[in-house]
mmCIF file of C-alpha atoms and ligand atoms in Angstrom:
data_model
loop_
_atom_site.group_PDB
_atom_site.id
_atom_site.type_symbol
_atom_site.label_atom_id
_atom_site.label_comp_id
_atom_site.label_asym_id
_atom_site.label_seq_id
_atom_site.Cartn_x
_atom_site.Cartn_y
_atom_site.Cartn_z
ATOM 1 C CA UNK C 1 -42.852 108.135 120.483
ATOM 2 C CA UNK C 2 -39.821 108.684 118.303
ATOM 3 C CA UNK C 3 -39.367 105.286 116.772
ATOM 4 C CA UNK C 4 -36.969 105.378 113.792
ATOM 5 C CA UNK C 5 -38.332 103.983 110.568
ATOM 6 C CA UNK C 6 -35.037 104.419 108.732
ATOM 7 C CA UNK C 7 -31.458 104.643 110.020
ATOM 8 C CA UNK C 8 -28.479 104.932 107.693
ATOM 9 C CA UNK C 9 -24.892 105.011 108.904
ATOM 10 C CA UNK C 10 -21.640 105.710 107.082
ATOM 11 C CA UNK C 11 -23.086 104.771 103.717
ATOM 12 C CA UNK C 12 -20.753 104.712 100.717
ATOM 13 C CA UNK C 13 -21.634 103.692 97.151
ATOM 14 C CA UNK C 14 -18.879 103.740 94.525
ATOM 15 C CA UNK C 15 -19.231 103.401 90.763
ATOM 16 C CA UNK C 16 -15.782 102.483 89.379
ATOM 17 C CA UNK C 17 -14.113 104.405 92.185
ATOM 18 C CA UNK C 18 -16.432 107.456 92.000
ATOM 19 C CA UNK C 19 -18.319 107.894 95.267
ATOM 20 C CA UNK C 20 -21.944 108.679 94.357
ATOM 21 C CA UNK C 21 -22.728 108.332 98.091
ATOM 22 C CA UNK C 22 -19.916 109.298 100.417
ATOM 23 C CA UNK C 23 -20.102 108.422 104.122
ATOM 24 C CA UNK C 24 -23.737 109.486 104.384
ATOM 25 C CA UNK C 25 -25.602 109.486 107.707
ATOM 26 C CA UNK C 26 -29.360 109.887 107.852
ATOM 27 C CA UNK C 27 -32.330 108.945 109.977
ATOM 28 C CA UNK C 28 -36.070 109.422 109.791
ATOM 29 C CA UNK C 29 -38.767 109.023 112.459
ATOM 30 C CA UNK C 30 -41.823 106.853 111.921
ATOM 31 C CA UNK C 31 -44.675 109.055 110.720
ATOM 32 C CA UNK C 32 -42.391 111.726 109.285
ATOM 33 C CA UNK C 33 -42.726 113.446 105.908
ATOM 34 C CA UNK C 34 -39.161 114.165 104.783
ATOM 35 C CA UNK C 35 -38.097 115.991 101.672
ATOM 36 C CA UNK C 36 -34.633 115.330 100.234
ATOM 37 C CA UNK C 37 -33.309 117.972 97.864
ATOM 38 C CA UNK C 38 -29.988 118.581 96.169
ATOM 39 C CA UNK C 39 -28.488 119.559 92.849
ATOM 40 C CA UNK C 40 -28.282 117.167 89.895
ATOM 41 C CA UNK C 41 -25.779 114.408 90.589
ATOM 42 C CA UNK C 42 -25.970 114.896 94.373
ATOM 43 C CA UNK C 43 -26.777 111.195 94.821
ATOM 44 C CA UNK C 44 -30.524 111.430 95.536
ATOM 45 C CA UNK C 45 -31.654 108.636 93.223
ATOM 46 C CA UNK C 46 -28.725 106.420 94.245
ATOM 47 C CA UNK C 47 -29.775 106.979 97.865
ATOM 48 C CA UNK C 48 -33.288 105.714 97.045
ATOM 49 C CA UNK C 49 -31.792 102.815 95.066
ATOM 50 C CA UNK C 50 -29.895 101.713 98.187
ATOM 51 C CA UNK C 51 -32.958 101.937 100.450
ATOM 52 C CA UNK C 52 -34.984 99.778 98.041
ATOM 53 C CA UNK C 53 -32.157 97.245 97.568
ATOM 54 C CA UNK C 54 -31.666 98.034 93.872
ATOM 55 C CA UNK C 55 -28.072 99.090 94.540
ATOM 56 C CA UNK C 56 -25.868 97.570 97.239
ATOM 57 C CA UNK C 57 -23.383 99.848 99.024
ATOM 58 C CA UNK C 58 -19.683 99.186 99.504
ATOM 59 C CA UNK C 59 -19.861 100.350 103.116
ATOM 60 C CA UNK C 60 -22.391 101.287 105.746
ATOM 61 C CA UNK C 61 -25.566 100.143 107.465
ATOM 62 C CA UNK C 62 -29.206 100.507 106.428
ATOM 63 C CA UNK C 63 -31.859 99.665 109.020
ATOM 64 C CA UNK C 64 -35.607 99.729 108.365
ATOM 65 C CA UNK C 65 -37.717 99.573 111.549
ATOM 66 C CA UNK C 66 -34.574 98.521 113.389
ATOM 67 C CA UNK C 67 -33.781 95.643 111.036
ATOM 68 C CA UNK C 68 -30.691 95.422 108.828
ATOM 69 C CA UNK C 69 -32.061 95.185 105.270
ATOM 70 C CA UNK C 70 -28.772 95.069 103.347
ATOM 71 C CA UNK C 71 -28.755 91.270 102.959
ATOM 72 C CA UNK C 72 -32.178 91.289 101.272
ATOM 73 C CA UNK C 73 -33.109 91.526 97.595
ATOM 74 C CA UNK C 74 -35.207 94.314 96.101
ATOM 75 C CA UNK C 75 -38.506 92.355 96.029
ATOM 76 C CA UNK C 76 -37.947 91.114 99.589
ATOM 77 C CA UNK C 77 -37.451 94.692 100.813
ATOM 78 C CA UNK C 78 -40.653 95.706 98.991
ATOM 79 C CA UNK C 79 -42.488 92.918 100.851
ATOM 80 C CA UNK C 80 -41.071 94.163 104.155
ATOM 81 C CA UNK C 81 -42.962 97.413 103.592
ATOM 82 C CA UNK C 82 -40.919 99.869 101.527
ATOM 83 C CA UNK C 83 -42.873 101.097 98.503
ATOM 84 C CA UNK C 84 -41.354 103.188 95.747
ATOM 85 C CA UNK C 85 -42.860 105.455 93.164
ATOM 86 C CA UNK C 86 -40.631 106.054 90.190
ATOM 87 C CA UNK C 87 -40.485 109.356 88.375
ATOM 88 C CA UNK C 88 -42.615 108.328 85.387
ATOM 89 C CA UNK C 89 -46.095 106.900 86.016
ATOM 90 C CA UNK C 90 -46.394 103.133 85.574
ATOM 91 C CA UNK C 91 -50.134 102.623 85.445
ATOM 92 C CA UNK C 92 -52.009 100.219 83.184
ATOM 93 C CA UNK C 93 -53.297 102.631 80.558
ATOM 94 C CA UNK C 94 -56.053 100.406 79.142
ATOM 95 C CA UNK C 95 -57.494 99.771 82.604
ATOM 96 C CA UNK C 96 -59.547 102.283 84.569
ATOM 97 C CA UNK C 97 -58.269 103.961 87.754
ATOM 98 C CA UNK C 98 -60.615 101.675 89.734
ATOM 99 C CA UNK C 99 -59.169 98.551 88.071
ATOM 100 C CA UNK C 100 -55.599 99.753 88.582
ATOM 101 C CA UNK C 101 -56.289 100.254 92.297
ATOM 102 C CA UNK C 102 -58.093 96.899 92.614
ATOM 103 C CA UNK C 103 -55.053 95.156 91.157
ATOM 104 C CA UNK C 104 -52.711 96.889 93.609
ATOM 105 C CA UNK C 105 -54.955 96.144 96.598
ATOM 106 C CA UNK C 106 -55.349 92.504 95.736
ATOM 107 C CA UNK C 107 -51.755 91.998 94.596
ATOM 108 C CA UNK C 108 -50.716 92.619 98.140
ATOM 109 C CA UNK C 109 -52.699 89.566 99.250
ATOM 110 C CA UNK C 110 -52.711 87.081 96.423
ATOM 111 C CA UNK C 111 -51.566 87.352 92.839
ATOM 112 C CA UNK C 112 -54.123 84.851 91.533
ATOM 113 C CA UNK C 113 -56.996 86.610 93.239
ATOM 114 C CA UNK C 114 -55.732 89.830 91.697
ATOM 115 C CA UNK C 115 -55.835 88.358 88.212
ATOM 116 C CA UNK C 116 -58.950 86.210 88.335
ATOM 117 C CA UNK C 117 -60.958 87.072 91.437
ATOM 118 C CA UNK C 118 -63.670 89.602 92.095
ATOM 119 C CA UNK C 119 -62.859 92.282 94.658
ATOM 120 C CA UNK C 120 -64.276 91.559 98.102
ATOM 121 C CA UNK C 121 -66.600 94.013 99.855
ATOM 122 C CA UNK C 122 -63.819 95.428 102.006
ATOM 123 C CA UNK C 123 -61.561 95.842 98.968
ATOM 124 C CA UNK C 124 -64.314 97.709 97.150
ATOM 125 C CA UNK C 125 -64.644 100.074 100.110
ATOM 126 C CA UNK C 126 -60.860 100.554 100.228
ATOM 127 C CA UNK C 127 -60.746 101.306 96.511
ATOM 128 C CA UNK C 128 -63.601 103.819 96.754
ATOM 129 C CA UNK C 129 -61.843 105.499 99.671
ATOM 130 C CA UNK C 130 -58.582 105.642 97.721
ATOM 131 C CA UNK C 131 -60.326 107.096 94.673
ATOM 132 C CA UNK C 132 -61.656 109.870 96.937
ATOM 133 C CA UNK C 133 -58.242 110.429 98.508
ATOM 134 C CA UNK C 134 -56.482 110.797 95.161
ATOM 135 C CA UNK C 135 -59.299 112.951 93.785
ATOM 136 C CA UNK C 136 -60.250 110.592 90.949
ATOM 137 C CA UNK C 137 -63.689 109.409 92.096
ATOM 138 C CA UNK C 138 -65.295 111.185 89.130
ATOM 139 C CA UNK C 139 -62.897 109.545 86.659
ATOM 140 C CA UNK C 140 -62.846 106.104 88.281
ATOM 141 C CA UNK C 141 -64.274 104.241 85.320
ATOM 142 C CA UNK C 142 -62.631 105.762 82.257
ATOM 143 C CA UNK C 143 -59.420 104.287 80.757
ATOM 144 C CA UNK C 144 -56.347 105.626 82.557
ATOM 145 C CA UNK C 145 -54.870 106.691 79.209
ATOM 146 C CA UNK C 146 -57.406 109.557 79.195
ATOM 147 C CA UNK C 147 -56.048 111.010 82.466
ATOM 148 C CA UNK C 148 -53.738 114.038 82.531
ATOM 149 C CA UNK C 149 -50.102 113.524 83.565
ATOM 150 C CA UNK C 150 -50.885 114.862 87.052
ATOM 151 C CA UNK C 151 -53.888 112.562 87.439
ATOM 152 C CA UNK C 152 -51.742 109.591 86.426
ATOM 153 C CA UNK C 153 -49.176 110.596 89.047
ATOM 154 C CA UNK C 154 -51.923 110.709 91.690
ATOM 155 C CA UNK C 155 -53.260 107.351 90.536
ATOM 156 C CA UNK C 156 -49.823 105.802 90.870
ATOM 157 C CA UNK C 157 -49.411 107.256 94.348
ATOM 158 C CA UNK C 158 -52.793 105.669 95.152
ATOM 159 C CA UNK C 159 -51.571 102.329 93.781
ATOM 160 C CA UNK C 160 -48.535 102.574 96.021
ATOM 161 C CA UNK C 161 -50.697 103.313 99.064
ATOM 162 C CA UNK C 162 -52.978 100.370 98.160
ATOM 163 C CA UNK C 163 -50.050 98.063 98.867
ATOM 164 C CA UNK C 164 -49.976 99.393 102.472
ATOM 165 C CA UNK C 165 -46.247 100.109 102.700
ATOM 166 C CA UNK C 166 -44.851 101.403 105.999
ATOM 167 C CA UNK C 167 -42.515 103.740 104.150
ATOM 168 C CA UNK C 168 -43.356 105.469 100.856
ATOM 169 C CA UNK C 169 -40.471 106.665 98.696
ATOM 170 C CA UNK C 170 -41.512 109.151 96.031
ATOM 171 C CA UNK C 171 -39.016 110.285 93.377
ATOM 172 C CA UNK C 172 -39.698 113.708 91.796
ATOM 173 C CA UNK C 173 -43.517 113.433 91.697
ATOM 174 C CA UNK C 174 -44.159 116.841 90.135
ATOM 175 C CA UNK C 175 -41.604 116.909 87.322
ATOM 176 C CA UNK C 176 -43.395 118.110 84.183
ATOM 177 C CA UNK C 177 -46.670 118.983 85.943
ATOM 178 C CA UNK C 178 -48.613 122.239 85.676
ATOM 179 C CA UNK C 179 -48.783 124.481 88.772
ATOM 180 C CA UNK C 180 -52.310 123.327 89.476
ATOM 181 C CA UNK C 181 -51.396 119.641 89.172
ATOM 182 C CA UNK C 182 -48.320 120.210 91.342
ATOM 183 C CA UNK C 183 -50.475 121.671 94.091
ATOM 184 C CA UNK C 184 -52.888 118.720 93.866
ATOM 185 C CA UNK C 185 -50.031 116.217 94.244
ATOM 186 C CA UNK C 186 -48.680 118.261 97.165
ATOM 187 C CA UNK C 187 -52.058 118.200 98.906
ATOM 188 C CA UNK C 188 -52.321 114.459 98.331
ATOM 189 C CA UNK C 189 -48.893 113.833 99.897
ATOM 190 C CA UNK C 190 -49.812 116.062 102.855
ATOM 191 C CA UNK C 191 -53.035 114.085 103.356
ATOM 192 C CA UNK C 192 -51.170 110.762 103.161
ATOM 193 C CA UNK C 193 -48.536 112.042 105.584
ATOM 194 C CA UNK C 194 -51.215 112.055 108.297
ATOM 195 C CA UNK C 195 -50.975 108.267 108.388
ATOM 196 C CA UNK C 196 -47.755 107.286 106.567
ATOM 197 C CA UNK C 197 -43.992 107.763 106.683
ATOM 198 C CA UNK C 198 -42.996 109.397 103.404
ATOM 199 C CA UNK C 199 -39.714 110.416 101.806
ATOM 200 C CA UNK C 200 -39.965 112.690 98.781
ATOM 201 C CA UNK C 201 -37.037 113.493 96.520
ATOM 202 C CA UNK C 202 -37.614 116.762 94.767
ATOM 203 C CA UNK C 203 -36.071 119.450 92.657
ATOM 204 C CA UNK C 204 -38.993 121.897 92.406
ATOM 205 C CA UNK C 205 -38.450 124.456 95.178
ATOM 206 C CA UNK C 206 -42.010 125.839 95.094
ATOM 207 C CA UNK C 207 -43.304 122.362 95.680
ATOM 208 C CA UNK C 208 -40.821 121.713 98.471
ATOM 209 C CA UNK C 209 -42.034 124.885 100.167
ATOM 210 C CA UNK C 210 -45.631 123.665 99.910
ATOM 211 C CA UNK C 211 -45.057 120.300 101.614
ATOM 212 C CA UNK C 212 -41.791 120.487 103.525
ATOM 213 C CA UNK C 213 -41.484 120.122 107.258
ATOM 214 C CA UNK C 214 -37.945 118.848 107.614
ATOM 215 C CA UNK C 215 -35.628 119.070 104.632
ATOM 216 C CA UNK C 216 -32.363 117.192 104.033
ATOM 217 C CA UNK C 217 -29.954 118.679 101.503
ATOM 218 C CA UNK C 218 -27.638 116.244 99.729
ATOM 219 C CA UNK C 219 -24.475 117.388 98.008
ATOM 220 C CA UNK C 220 -21.725 115.216 96.545
ATOM 221 C CA UNK C 221 -23.207 112.116 98.113
ATOM 222 C CA UNK C 222 -23.355 113.400 101.645
ATOM 223 C CA UNK C 223 -25.718 115.386 103.882
ATOM 224 C CA UNK C 224 -24.867 119.073 103.574
ATOM 225 C CA UNK C 225 -27.467 120.257 106.076
ATOM 226 C CA UNK C 226 -30.891 119.529 107.547
ATOM 227 C CA UNK C 227 -33.642 121.667 108.983
ATOM 228 C CA UNK C 228 -36.820 123.551 108.221
ATOM 229 C CA UNK C 229 -37.271 125.012 104.749
ATOM 230 C CA UNK C 230 -36.362 128.473 106.111
ATOM 231 C CA UNK C 231 -33.219 127.239 107.847
ATOM 232 C CA UNK C 232 -32.067 125.333 104.798
ATOM 233 C CA UNK C 233 -32.823 128.144 102.358
ATOM 234 C CA UNK C 234 -30.856 130.635 104.406
ATOM 235 C CA UNK C 235 -27.838 128.379 104.865
ATOM 236 C CA UNK C 236 -25.008 129.946 102.835
ATOM 237 C CA UNK C 237 -23.648 126.506 101.856
ATOM 238 C CA UNK C 238 -27.017 125.556 100.383
ATOM 239 C CA UNK C 239 -27.331 128.825 98.516
ATOM 240 C CA UNK C 240 -23.897 128.236 97.048
ATOM 241 C CA UNK C 241 -24.238 124.604 95.936
ATOM 242 C CA UNK C 242 -27.937 124.188 95.342
ATOM 243 C CA UNK C 243 -29.040 127.463 93.894
ATOM 244 C CA UNK C 244 -25.754 127.816 92.016
ATOM 245 C CA UNK C 245 -26.277 124.532 90.272
ATOM 246 C CA UNK C 246 -29.969 125.216 89.586
ATOM 247 C CA UNK C 247 -28.830 128.246 87.755
ATOM 248 C CA UNK C 248 -26.554 126.053 85.651
ATOM 249 C CA UNK C 249 -29.387 123.627 84.994
ATOM 250 C CA UNK C 250 -31.555 126.468 83.721
ATOM 251 C CA UNK C 251 -29.058 127.546 81.091
HETATM 252 P P1 ADP S 301 -29.267 112.703 91.569
HETATM 253 O O1 ADP S 301 -30.439 111.784 91.585
HETATM 254 O O2 ADP S 301 -29.094 113.490 92.827
HETATM 255 O O3 ADP S 301 -29.270 113.616 90.379
HETATM 256 P P2 ADP S 301 -27.735 110.279 91.127
HETATM 257 O O4 ADP S 301 -27.907 109.481 92.359
HETATM 258 O O5 ADP S 301 -28.528 109.874 89.954
HETATM 259 O O6 ADP S 301 -27.920 111.822 91.446
HETATM 260 O O7 ADP S 301 -26.211 110.232 90.688
HETATM 261 C C1 ADP S 301 -25.149 110.594 91.563
HETATM 262 C C2 ADP S 301 -23.830 110.472 90.820
HETATM 263 O O8 ADP S 301 -23.536 109.098 90.589
HETATM 264 C C3 ADP S 301 -23.832 111.135 89.458
HETATM 265 O O9 ADP S 301 -22.559 111.727 89.250
HETATM 266 C C4 ADP S 301 -24.059 109.992 88.506
HETATM 267 O O10 ADP S 301 -23.464 110.248 87.255
HETATM 268 C C5 ADP S 301 -23.366 108.837 89.209
HETATM 269 N N1 ADP S 301 -24.018 107.540 88.936
HETATM 270 C C6 ADP S 301 -25.273 107.183 89.269
HETATM 271 N N2 ADP S 301 -25.552 105.932 88.898
HETATM 272 C C7 ADP S 301 -24.417 105.468 88.279
HETATM 273 C C8 ADP S 301 -24.050 104.234 87.669
HETATM 274 N N3 ADP S 301 -24.897 103.187 87.607
HETATM 275 N N4 ADP S 301 -22.797 104.138 87.157
HETATM 276 C C9 ADP S 301 -21.935 105.177 87.223
HETATM 277 N N5 ADP S 301 -22.202 106.356 87.787
HETATM 278 C C10 ADP S 301 -23.422 106.521 88.307
HETATM 279 MG MG1 MG S 302 -32.192 111.606 90.356
#
């Protein structure tokens, strides 16, 4: 079954005449884990902004599960089942990981229950399962401010999953993490990919190698090439634009 979760046609986004996204075409199957890479300024974040409704394009079509989502506002698109994790963790630092997850689980159903209610039995089971999945069962009841950066990233990914989105968008989840933390986040995304459609934007090539199945390379707002990590890495155009610019970024 190759149902498309996301289909994007002829997408163009201009900022005062500059095309951050330029006639971009892209599609993703339901259940896929896709990594989107590209040099700084390639348009990766703008691409995610369009999918979540934060930025509206000048031209093109965006369909989520076959439905045109362009007319909808950001919060409406979130309700339709597109969840986004921003680059920096946004967890409640004074609350414990368990409490953060309980809020996310319940928020999906009823805001008042989330604020004032006690978690139901099934919610408690879900939260315990999520704590296991994100590897924080042993730190479930300490304030989140005591977690490492990598643990906070995993907690936030758990909070995203608690909202049961059909499509998870994850923007640079390993920026600033140690190698060990990076691997833990990679393993978490691989585990979640068993049962979710996930798009990851990433810069860290080691990490991309760890998780990537199909990779899309963006350059100047358009798709430069797509394929397996090996195919993409050996494509002369990618070597020129991506690795060239990484070199610049390093100096
Ligand atoms: P990436 O995430 O791949 O680094 P971005 O999507 O952030 O790239 O940006 C793509 C290009 O669009 C960059 O040249 C950036 O300067 C420009 N851009 C992004 N957002 C805006 C904006 N709100 N106004 C003007 N230019 C923007
Ligand atoms: Mg970006």
